[in-house]
Amino acid sequence: MSQNLLLNTHYLMSETDQKRLPESLAEVTFVGRSNVGKSSLICALTDNNKLARVSKLPGRTRAINIFEVRKNYWLVDLPGYGYAVAPEKEREYWPTMIGGYITLRPKLAMVYILIDADLGVGPQDISLLHWLHGLKVPCLIVGTKVDRIGRDRQREKRKIMANSLGLEAEDIFWVSAKKGYGIKELRADVVESLSTGRIPPLVVQRGGPEG
Ligand code: GDP
């Protein structure tokens, strides 16, 4: 699949009950704290500003929003933590929303965990990462809004984030949706995930969007 494939992405559907989602051929999901820059990132990856607004419409901020890259190939936008439910119910949110979705999706190829590069790692990010590792679900970390950090502090911030997750700095995607930094690299990874991962290899169709 070529990177350009993401540029044809359109909104498919929203669903509040993960059990009712139809099957895909392959999907990747984006998850993170509310306000982490998830919508902006999906916009930047697909080069489509309209997609971001979709997830912000009333009634959709708490839903699983599905964007279709190509028929049955999906980008899945999960509700931000701390937003899907009231804080006192946050602990129940894992098994129901994120947990329910992740454990129910056999074609889930990658979970991209978004973390605000300036705010850094939170306890929910760590618990999600551990939980995914335990289930052997592939996941990657994406530091967002890196343009908010001065050039002189970038390397240090990335290293601190990596250390607190038991990773190397290079293991973390480091992006700015606003300035376009790191978008190309992440886009290539998303395409790679949709093509391989734990799912059967994509049969390339002649005359498809990538030519
Ligand atoms: P979501 O709630 O996770 O979908 O986050 P949004 O994409 O709506 O972004 C939340 C806020 O962060 C908005 O005010 C965005 O303009 C801002 N934001 C998102 N991405 C970036 C970025 O790359 N750089 C900067 N400086 N701000 C960003």
Coordinates of N, CA and C and ligand atoms in Angstrom, one line a residue, residues 33-40 56 145 147-148 176-178, ligand 1:
R33 N -5.2 10.5 26.1 CA -5.9 11.4 27.0 C -6.7 12.4 26.2
S34 N -7.8 12.8 26.7 CA -8.6 13.8 26.0 C -7.8 15.0 25.8
N35 N -7.9 15.6 24.6 CA -7.2 16.8 24.2 C -5.7 16.6 23.8
V36 N -5.4 15.3 23.6 CA -4.0 15.0 23.3 C -3.6 15.4 21.9
G37 N -4.6 15.7 21.1 CA -4.3 16.1 19.7 C -4.7 14.9 18.7
K38 N -5.6 14.0 19.2 CA -5.9 12.9 18.4 C -6.6 13.3 17.1
S39 N -7.6 14.1 17.2 CA -8.3 14.5 16.0 C -7.4 15.3 15.0
S40 N -6.6 16.1 15.5 CA -5.7 16.9 14.7 C -4.7 15.9 14.0
K56 N -15.8 15.4 16.8 CA -16.2 16.4 17.8 C -17.6 16.8 17.8
K145 N 2.2 17.2 19.5 CA 2.3 18.6 19.7 C 3.8 19.0 20.1
D147 N 5.8 20.7 18.6 CA 6.2 22.1 18.3 C 6.1 23.0 19.5
R148 N 5.4 22.5 20.5 CA 5.2 23.3 21.7 C 6.5 23.3 22.6
S176 N 4.2 16.6 15.1 CA 3.4 17.8 15.3 C 2.4 17.9 14.1
A177 N 1.1 17.8 14.5 CA 0.1 17.9 13.5 C 0.0 19.3 12.9
K178 N 0.3 20.2 13.8 CA 0.3 21.6 13.4 C 1.4 22.0 12.4
Ligands
GDP1 P1 -8.3 15.6 20.8 O1 -9.3 16.0 21.8 O2 -7.3 14.6 21.3 O3 -9.0 15.1 19.5 O4 -7.4 16.8 20.4 P2 -7.5 17.9 19.3 O5 -7.0 17.5 18.0 O6 -8.9 18.5 19.3 O7 -6.5 19.0 19.9 C1 -6.6 19.6 21.2 C2 -6.0 20.9 21.2 O8 -4.6 20.8 20.9 C3 -6.5 21.9 20.1 O9 -6.5 23.2 20.7 C4 -5.5 21.8 19.0 O10 -5.4 23.0 18.2 C5 -4.2 21.6 19.8 N1 -3.2 20.8 19.0 C6 -3.5 19.6 18.4 N2 -2.3 19.2 17.7 C7 -1.4 20.2 17.9 C8 0.0 20.3 17.5 O11 0.6 19.5 16.8 N3 0.6 21.4 17.9 C9 0.0 22.4 18.7 N4 0.7 23.4 19.1 N5 -1.3 22.2 19.1 C10 -2.0 21.2 18.7

